[in-house]
Coordinates of C-alpha atoms in Angstrom, one line a residue:
Chain A
M1 CA 0.3 21.4 26.6
I2 CA -1.6 20.1 23.3
L3 CA -3.5 16.8 24.2
S4 CA -5.4 15.2 21.6
V5 CA -7.9 12.9 21.7
A6 CA -7.7 10.0 19.4
S7 CA -9.4 6.3 18.6
G8 CA -9.1 4.6 15.6
K9 CA -12.0 2.8 16.0
G10 CA -15.0 5.3 15.5
G11 CA -17.7 5.2 18.6
T12 CA -15.6 5.2 21.2
G13 CA -16.1 7.7 23.1
K14 CA -13.5 10.5 22.2
T15 CA -15.9 13.4 22.1
L16 CA -17.5 11.9 25.7
V17 CA -13.7 12.0 27.1
A18 CA -12.3 15.6 25.4
T19 CA -15.5 17.4 26.4
S20 CA -15.9 15.7 30.1
L21 CA -11.9 16.6 30.4
A22 CA -12.6 20.3 28.9
L23 CA -15.1 20.6 31.9
S24 CA -13.0 18.8 34.4
L25 CA -10.2 20.8 34.7
E26 CA -9.6 24.9 35.9
Q27 CA -12.0 26.6 34.0
G28 CA -11.2 29.3 32.2
T29 CA -7.6 28.0 31.3
V30 CA -9.3 25.0 28.8
Q31 CA -9.8 25.6 24.9
L32 CA -10.9 22.5 23.0
L33 CA -10.8 22.2 19.1
D34 CA -13.5 20.2 17.4
C35 CA -10.9 19.1 14.9
D36 CA -13.6 16.4 13.3
V37 CA -14.3 18.6 10.5
E38 CA -16.3 15.8 8.5
E39 CA -18.7 15.3 11.4
P40 CA -17.9 18.2 14.5
N41 CA -20.3 16.7 17.0
A42 CA -18.9 18.4 20.3
H43 CA -20.3 21.7 20.2
I44 CA -23.7 19.1 20.7
L45 CA -22.4 18.5 24.0
L46 CA -20.7 22.0 25.1
R47 CA -23.1 23.9 23.4
P48 CA -20.9 26.9 23.3
Q49 CA -22.0 30.6 22.7
I50 CA -20.5 31.5 18.8
D51 CA -19.0 34.9 18.6
S52 CA -17.3 34.4 15.1
S53 CA -17.4 32.6 12.0
R54 CA -15.1 32.6 8.8
P55 CA -14.4 31.3 5.6
V56 CA -11.6 28.7 5.0
T57 CA -9.9 28.6 1.4
V58 CA -7.9 26.3 -0.2
P59 CA -5.8 27.8 -3.2
V60 CA -6.7 26.5 -6.6
P61 CA -4.8 26.7 -9.7
A62 CA -7.1 29.0 -12.5
V63 CA -5.0 28.4 -16.3
D64 CA -4.9 31.4 -18.7
K65 CA -5.5 30.4 -21.9
E66 CA -3.3 32.8 -23.9
K67 CA -0.6 32.3 -22.5
C68 CA -0.8 28.4 -21.7
T69 CA 1.2 26.1 -24.3
Y70 CA -0.3 22.8 -23.2
C71 CA 3.1 21.2 -22.8
G72 CA 2.2 19.4 -19.8
L73 CA 4.3 20.0 -17.1
C74 CA 1.5 21.3 -14.7
S75 CA -0.3 18.0 -14.2
E76 CA 3.6 15.8 -14.5
A77 CA 3.9 17.7 -11.4
C78 CA 0.6 17.1 -9.7
A79 CA 1.1 15.0 -7.2
Y80 CA -3.2 13.7 -6.8
N81 CA -3.9 14.4 -10.5
A82 CA -6.3 17.7 -10.2
I83 CA -4.8 19.0 -13.4
A84 CA -4.8 16.8 -16.7
V85 CA -3.8 18.0 -20.4
A86 CA -5.5 16.4 -23.3
G87 CA -5.3 18.2 -26.4
R88 CA -5.5 21.5 -26.0
T89 CA -7.6 21.8 -23.1
V90 CA -6.2 21.7 -19.6
L91 CA -8.6 20.6 -16.9
V92 CA -8.6 21.5 -13.5
F93 CA -10.2 18.6 -11.3
R94 CA -10.7 21.9 -8.3
E95 CA -12.0 18.5 -5.8
L96 CA -8.6 16.5 -6.4
C97 CA -6.6 19.7 -5.2
H98 CA -4.6 19.8 -2.8
G99 CA -4.1 23.5 -2.8
C100 CA 0.1 23.1 -3.0
G101 CA 0.6 24.9 -5.8
A102 CA 2.9 22.7 -7.7
C103 CA 1.3 23.5 -11.1
S104 CA 1.9 27.6 -10.7
H105 CA 5.4 26.8 -9.3
V106 CA 6.6 24.9 -12.5
C107 CA 4.9 26.2 -15.4
P108 CA 7.7 27.6 -17.8
A109 CA 4.7 30.4 -19.4
G110 CA 3.5 32.1 -16.6
A111 CA 0.2 30.6 -17.0
V112 CA -1.0 28.9 -13.8
S113 CA -1.9 31.6 -11.1
E114 CA -4.0 30.5 -7.6
E115 CA -7.4 31.5 -6.3
P116 CA -9.3 30.9 -3.4
R117 CA -11.8 28.2 -3.4
Q118 CA -13.6 27.5 -0.2
V119 CA -13.7 24.1 1.5
G120 CA -15.5 25.4 4.9
V121 CA -15.3 27.9 7.9
V122 CA -13.9 28.0 11.4
E123 CA -16.3 29.1 14.1
S124 CA -15.2 30.3 17.5
G125 CA -16.7 31.2 21.3
R126 CA -17.0 30.2 24.2
A127 CA -19.2 27.3 26.5
G128 CA -18.5 28.7 29.9
G129 CA -15.2 28.2 31.2
V130 CA -14.7 26.8 27.9
R131 CA -13.2 28.2 25.0
F132 CA -14.3 26.6 21.7
V133 CA -13.2 26.9 18.4
G134 CA -14.3 24.1 15.2
G135 CA -14.1 23.4 12.3
R136 CA -16.8 22.8 9.5
L137 CA -16.3 21.2 6.1
N138 CA -18.5 21.9 3.6
V139 CA -21.2 19.1 2.2
S140 CA -19.2 16.8 -0.1
E141 CA -15.9 17.9 0.4
A142 CA -13.2 15.9 0.4
M143 CA -10.3 17.8 1.3
A144 CA -10.2 18.1 5.3
G145 CA -6.5 18.6 5.9
P146 CA -6.5 22.4 5.3
L147 CA -9.1 22.9 7.4
I148 CA -8.1 21.4 10.4
R149 CA -4.8 23.1 10.1
A150 CA -7.1 26.5 10.3
V151 CA -8.1 25.3 13.4
K152 CA -5.3 24.3 15.0
K153 CA -4.1 27.7 14.0
L154 CA -6.4 29.4 16.2
A155 CA -4.9 27.6 19.8
D156 CA -4.3 29.2 22.6
P157 CA -0.4 28.0 23.3
K158 CA -0.9 29.6 27.2
A159 CA -3.9 27.3 27.3
T160 CA -4.5 23.9 28.0
V161 CA -5.2 22.4 24.1
I162 CA -7.7 19.9 23.7
L163 CA -8.0 18.5 20.7
D164 CA -11.0 16.2 19.8
A165 CA -9.5 14.1 16.8
P166 CA -11.6 12.4 13.5
P167 CA -12.4 8.9 13.8
G168 CA -9.9 6.7 11.8
T169 CA -6.3 6.4 11.0
S170 CA -6.3 8.3 7.7
C171 CA -4.9 12.3 7.1
P172 CA -7.2 14.2 9.2
V173 CA -6.4 12.1 12.1
V174 CA -2.3 12.6 11.1
E175 CA -3.0 16.4 10.5
T176 CA -5.3 16.2 14.3
I177 CA -2.3 14.6 16.2
R178 CA -0.1 16.2 14.2
G179 CA 2.8 18.6 16.9
S180 CA 0.7 17.4 20.4
D181 CA 2.5 16.5 23.3
F182 CA 0.5 13.8 24.0
C183 CA -2.5 11.3 22.9
V184 CA -5.2 9.9 24.3
L185 CA -6.5 6.9 23.1
V186 CA -10.0 6.1 23.4
T187 CA -10.9 2.2 22.7
E188 CA -13.6 -0.6 23.9
P189 CA -12.4 -3.8 24.4
T190 CA -13.6 -5.5 21.2
P191 CA -11.5 -7.0 18.4
F192 CA -12.7 -4.2 16.6
G193 CA -11.2 -2.0 19.0
L194 CA -8.4 -3.7 19.4
S195 CA -7.6 -4.1 15.8
D196 CA -8.3 0.0 15.2
L197 CA -5.9 0.6 18.3
T198 CA -2.7 -0.9 17.1
I199 CA -3.0 0.8 13.5
A200 CA -3.8 4.0 16.1
V201 CA -0.5 3.6 18.3
E202 CA 1.3 3.3 14.9
V203 CA 0.3 6.6 14.0
A204 CA 1.2 8.0 17.1
R205 CA 4.2 6.5 17.3
E206 CA 5.4 7.7 14.1
L207 CA 4.6 11.1 14.6
N208 CA 6.8 11.0 18.0
V209 CA 4.1 11.7 20.3
P210 CA 3.8 9.4 23.5
C211 CA 0.1 8.0 23.9
S212 CA -2.0 6.4 26.6
V213 CA -5.7 4.5 26.5
V214 CA -8.6 5.0 27.7
I215 CA -11.2 2.3 27.8
N216 CA -14.9 2.8 27.5
R217 CA -17.9 0.5 28.1
D218 CA -15.6 -1.4 30.3
G219 CA -17.3 -4.5 31.2
P220 CA -18.1 -6.5 28.8
G221 CA -16.2 -7.5 25.5
D222 CA -12.8 -9.3 25.7
E223 CA -9.3 -9.0 27.4
G224 CA -7.6 -8.4 24.0
V225 CA -7.0 -4.4 25.0
E226 CA -6.3 -5.0 28.2
R227 CA -3.5 -7.9 26.8
Y228 CA -2.2 -5.7 24.4
C229 CA -1.4 -2.7 26.5
A230 CA 0.3 -4.6 29.1
Q231 CA 2.2 -6.0 26.3
E232 CA 3.0 -3.2 24.6
G233 CA 4.3 -1.1 28.2
I234 CA 0.9 1.9 27.1
P235 CA -0.9 3.0 30.5
V236 CA -4.7 2.4 31.0
L237 CA -5.2 5.8 32.4
M238 CA -9.4 5.1 32.6
R239 CA -12.1 2.7 32.3
I240 CA -15.5 4.0 31.8
P241 CA -18.1 1.0 32.5
F242 CA -20.8 -0.1 30.5
D243 CA -23.2 1.8 32.1
R244 CA -26.8 2.9 31.0
R245 CA -26.9 5.8 33.0
I246 CA -23.7 7.4 31.0
A247 CA -25.6 6.4 27.8
E248 CA -28.5 8.3 28.6
A249 CA -27.1 11.6 29.5
Y250 CA -25.2 10.9 26.4
C251 CA -28.2 10.4 24.3
R252 CA -29.9 13.9 26.4
G253 CA -26.8 16.1 24.7
E254 CA -25.1 15.9 28.3
T255 CA -21.4 15.7 28.8
L256 CA -20.7 12.6 31.2
A257 CA -19.0 15.4 33.7
A258 CA -21.8 17.7 34.0
A259 CA -24.8 14.3 34.3
M260 CA -22.4 12.6 37.1
P261 CA -20.1 15.0 38.8
S262 CA -17.9 13.0 40.6
W263 CA -16.3 11.6 37.8
Q264 CA -14.6 15.2 37.6
Q265 CA -12.2 14.1 39.9
A266 CA -11.1 11.1 37.9
F267 CA -10.7 13.3 35.1
R268 CA -8.6 15.7 36.4
E269 CA -6.1 12.5 37.8
L270 CA -6.7 11.6 33.7
F271 CA -5.4 14.3 33.2
D272 CA -2.4 14.3 35.9
R273 CA -1.2 11.5 34.9
V274 CA -0.5 12.8 31.4
R275 CA 0.7 15.9 32.1
G276 CA 3.2 13.3 33.7
L277 CA 3.8 11.0 31.3
A278 CA 4.0 14.1 28.8
A279 CA 7.2 16.0 30.6
V280 CA 9.3 12.1 30.9
G281 CA 8.0 12.0 26.9
S282 CA 7.3 8.5 27.6
V283 CA 6.9 7.3 24.1
S284 CA 5.1 3.6 24.6
Chain B
M1 CA -6.6 2.1 -36.5
K2 CA -5.0 2.3 -32.7
I3 CA -7.0 1.4 -30.3
A4 CA -6.7 1.5 -26.0
V5 CA -8.2 -1.8 -24.3
S6 CA -8.2 -2.0 -20.2
A7 CA -6.8 -5.6 -19.8
T8 CA -6.2 -7.9 -16.7
A9 CA -2.9 -9.3 -18.3
P10 CA -0.1 -8.3 -21.2
H11 CA -2.1 -10.0 -24.0
L12 CA -4.8 -10.5 -26.6
D13 CA -6.5 -13.6 -24.8
A14 CA -6.3 -11.7 -21.5
A15 CA -10.1 -11.1 -19.7
L16 CA -11.3 -7.3 -20.6
D17 CA -10.8 -5.3 -17.3
P18 CA -14.2 -3.9 -17.0
R19 CA -12.4 -0.6 -14.7
L20 CA -10.6 2.0 -16.8
G21 CA -8.6 3.9 -14.3
R22 CA -7.7 1.1 -12.1
C23 CA -7.1 -1.4 -14.7
Q24 CA -4.0 -4.1 -14.7
Y25 CA -3.3 -3.0 -18.4
F26 CA -3.5 -0.8 -21.1
L27 CA -3.1 -2.7 -24.6
I28 CA -2.8 0.0 -27.5
I29 CA -3.8 -2.6 -30.3
D30 CA -3.3 -1.7 -34.4
T31 CA -6.9 -2.9 -35.5
E32 CA -5.3 -4.0 -38.9
S33 CA -2.4 -5.9 -37.6
M34 CA -4.0 -6.7 -34.6
E35 CA -0.2 -5.9 -33.2
F36 CA -0.2 -3.9 -29.8
E37 CA 1.9 -2.3 -27.1
A38 CA 1.1 -3.1 -23.1
I39 CA 1.8 -1.0 -20.7
E40 CA 1.2 -1.7 -16.9
N41 CA -1.3 0.9 -15.6
P42 CA 0.7 3.3 -13.9
A43 CA -2.4 5.2 -12.0
I44 CA -4.1 1.6 -10.2
M45 CA -2.4 2.6 -7.2
A46 CA -2.9 6.7 -7.7
P47 CA -4.6 7.8 -4.7
G48 CA -7.0 9.3 -6.1
G49 CA -7.7 10.8 -9.9
A50 CA -6.3 7.4 -11.3
G51 CA -9.0 7.9 -13.7
I52 CA -7.4 11.2 -15.3
Q53 CA -3.9 9.9 -14.9
A54 CA -4.7 6.8 -17.1
A55 CA -7.3 9.1 -19.6
Q56 CA -4.4 11.3 -20.3
L57 CA -1.7 8.3 -20.5
I58 CA -4.1 6.8 -23.1
A59 CA -4.3 10.3 -25.1
E60 CA -0.1 10.4 -25.4
K61 CA -0.1 7.3 -26.6
G62 CA -2.0 8.5 -29.8
A63 CA -5.3 5.9 -29.2
E64 CA -7.6 7.0 -31.2
A65 CA -11.0 5.0 -28.9
V66 CA -10.7 3.6 -26.0
I67 CA -12.9 0.1 -25.1
T68 CA -13.5 -0.8 -21.1
G69 CA -16.3 -1.9 -19.5
N70 CA -17.0 1.6 -17.2
C71 CA -15.4 4.5 -17.7
G72 CA -15.9 7.5 -14.9
P73 CA -16.4 11.2 -14.9
N74 CA -13.3 12.7 -14.5
A75 CA -11.6 9.9 -17.5
F76 CA -14.7 10.7 -19.8
Q77 CA -13.5 14.5 -19.4
V78 CA -10.0 14.0 -19.9
L79 CA -11.1 11.6 -22.9
S80 CA -13.4 13.8 -24.9
S81 CA -11.6 16.8 -24.6
A82 CA -9.0 14.7 -26.0
G83 CA -11.7 14.0 -28.9
I84 CA -11.0 10.3 -27.5
P85 CA -14.1 8.2 -27.9
V86 CA -14.9 5.9 -25.5
L87 CA -17.0 2.8 -25.8
V88 CA -18.0 1.4 -22.9
G89 CA -19.9 -2.1 -21.9
A90 CA -17.2 -4.5 -23.1
S91 CA -16.2 -7.9 -21.8
G92 CA -15.1 -11.0 -22.4
S93 CA -11.6 -11.2 -23.7
V94 CA -9.2 -8.1 -25.0
R95 CA -9.6 -10.3 -28.8
E96 CA -13.3 -10.5 -28.9
A97 CA -13.6 -7.4 -27.7
I98 CA -11.5 -5.9 -30.9
E99 CA -13.7 -8.2 -32.9
S100 CA -16.9 -7.4 -32.0
Y101 CA -16.0 -3.7 -32.3
K102 CA -15.1 -4.7 -35.7
R103 CA -18.8 -5.7 -36.3
G104 CA -20.4 -2.2 -35.1
E105 CA -21.0 -4.2 -32.0
L106 CA -20.0 -1.3 -30.0
Q107 CA -20.5 1.8 -29.7
P108 CA -18.9 5.0 -27.8
T109 CA -20.8 6.4 -24.7
P110 CA -22.2 9.8 -25.0
Q111 CA -21.4 10.3 -21.1
A112 CA -19.9 8.6 -18.1
S113 CA -21.1 4.9 -17.3
T114 CA -20.2 4.9 -13.7
G115 CA -19.7 7.5 -10.6
P116 CA -16.5 9.1 -9.5
G117 CA -13.9 7.1 -7.4
V118 CA -16.1 3.3 -8.1
G119 CA -12.6 1.2 -9.7
M120 CA -11.1 1.4 -6.3
R121 CA -10.6 -1.5 -4.3
G122 CA -13.4 -2.3 -1.5
G123 CA -15.8 0.3 -3.0
M124 CA -16.1 4.3 -3.1
G125 CA -15.5 6.8 -1.0
G126 CA -11.7 5.5 0.4
G127 CA -10.0 7.4 -2.1
M128 CA -9.3 10.6 -0.3
G129 CA -6.7 9.2 2.4
G130 CA -8.5 6.1 4.1
G131 CA -11.5 5.7 5.6
R132 CA -13.1 7.2 8.5
G133 CA -13.7 4.6 12.0
G134 CA -10.7 2.1 10.2
M135 CA -11.2 -0.6 8.2
G136 CA -13.0 -1.0 4.9
G137 CA -13.6 3.2 4.8
G138 CA -16.8 3.3 6.8
R139 CA -17.7 5.3 9.4
R140 CA -17.9 2.5 12.5
R141 CA -20.7 3.1 15.1

C-alpha cells in the first residue's frame, strides 16, 4: 500500500500528518519516504539513524567536437532548450537538461554521448520502528523529478509506504503522487487552503489516484473547504484543531503522535478508512 | 545590415519589448531599406530556456546584431557564440531604437544584463515547472 500525503498549499501540515501516521501504525511494517527533496523536513521530526547515503545522477550530453557537424538536430529534438547550436559551437545548459537522451538518440554523427551529473543524494535509515528514506537535492538544483524517482525506487512493496509530498501541484508533486494507491490531501480552512486544494484534487484525479482530505488548524477560518468537499463527495477523514499545544510540540520538533499519544488511535482509524476507500478505488 | 529587435507587435511603430527570450515578436530589419520580417516568438511559452531558443532563432535568421531591453546569461552565451553583438537598454518604438542605433547611441553589452529567467511572467523562479505552495511561485507558509 502506497499512501501519499500532499496538500497544494504549503505549510498545511503534510509532514505533521505523514510522520504521526507512520508512528501510529504497527511498527516494523511502515516506511516513510520524504519526497520533498527541495526542502526535506521529515527527518527533523523522526530523527532517523542514517545508515546509507548514495549520490543520484542525471545523464547530460557531452559533445565530441571532432565528430559534430553542427547540423542542429540535437537542439531541435530537445524539449527543454538545454542544448543549442550557434555557429561552430554547441552549448549544453546542464541545469536545464532533464536527461531524456533525445539529443544523443537523434545525432546522426554519433557525436553526443552522456555523462552523469549529480543532482543530490538519497539517504536511508531507521527511526525506531519506522524505516526512513529521504532525498536531498543539491542547492541551486532545479531537477527534483529524477531524485524523487530515486527515492520512490526504495519503496518496499511489502511495507505500508507513506510518501511525504512537496507542496504545490507542479512536477515534483505529480512525480510523488503518481502510482500511489491513495492520496491524503492536508489543507486548512482558509481561502488559500481551498484554492490550492481544488488544484491538488484535479491533479490526483488526473493521475487516477483516489483522494480524501484532512483539515488542519480546524476552528478559525471559514466553511469553504467543508462545503467544497461535501459538494465534490470527497471524504474529510480527520480534523486537527487549531490548538496551541500542537503548535508548541511541533516547534520543539515533536510529532503529534509522540507529544499527544491519544492521537495515535485517530491516525489508526484514519488509515483504516484510507485502506477501505483505496480498496473500492473510489476515485472521489 | 540585418538587425533583430524584440517588439510587442509586428510593425516598426510598435513598442520595443524589453524582454528578449519572452518578447512577443522579433522584427528582422534591414537598416538600409527599413524593410523587415516579423516573426512571432515561438519561445514565449517555453517552460524554460526561452532565451536560448530565441537566440538560436535570431542566429538562424542571419541577424548581425540584436537590439533589446535586457538579455539574460543563456541567450547572451548563444548569441556571443554565434558572433552576434547584443545592444541592451533600448526603449521607445522599434523605429526609434533603430534610429538611436544609427546615431551610435546603443553599444554592444560585454555581458548579460539580467539574471536567468527574468522575463518569465510573474517574475523569476517559476521556470522549472511551477511554484511551490501554489500560485505565484513562492512557498507559502
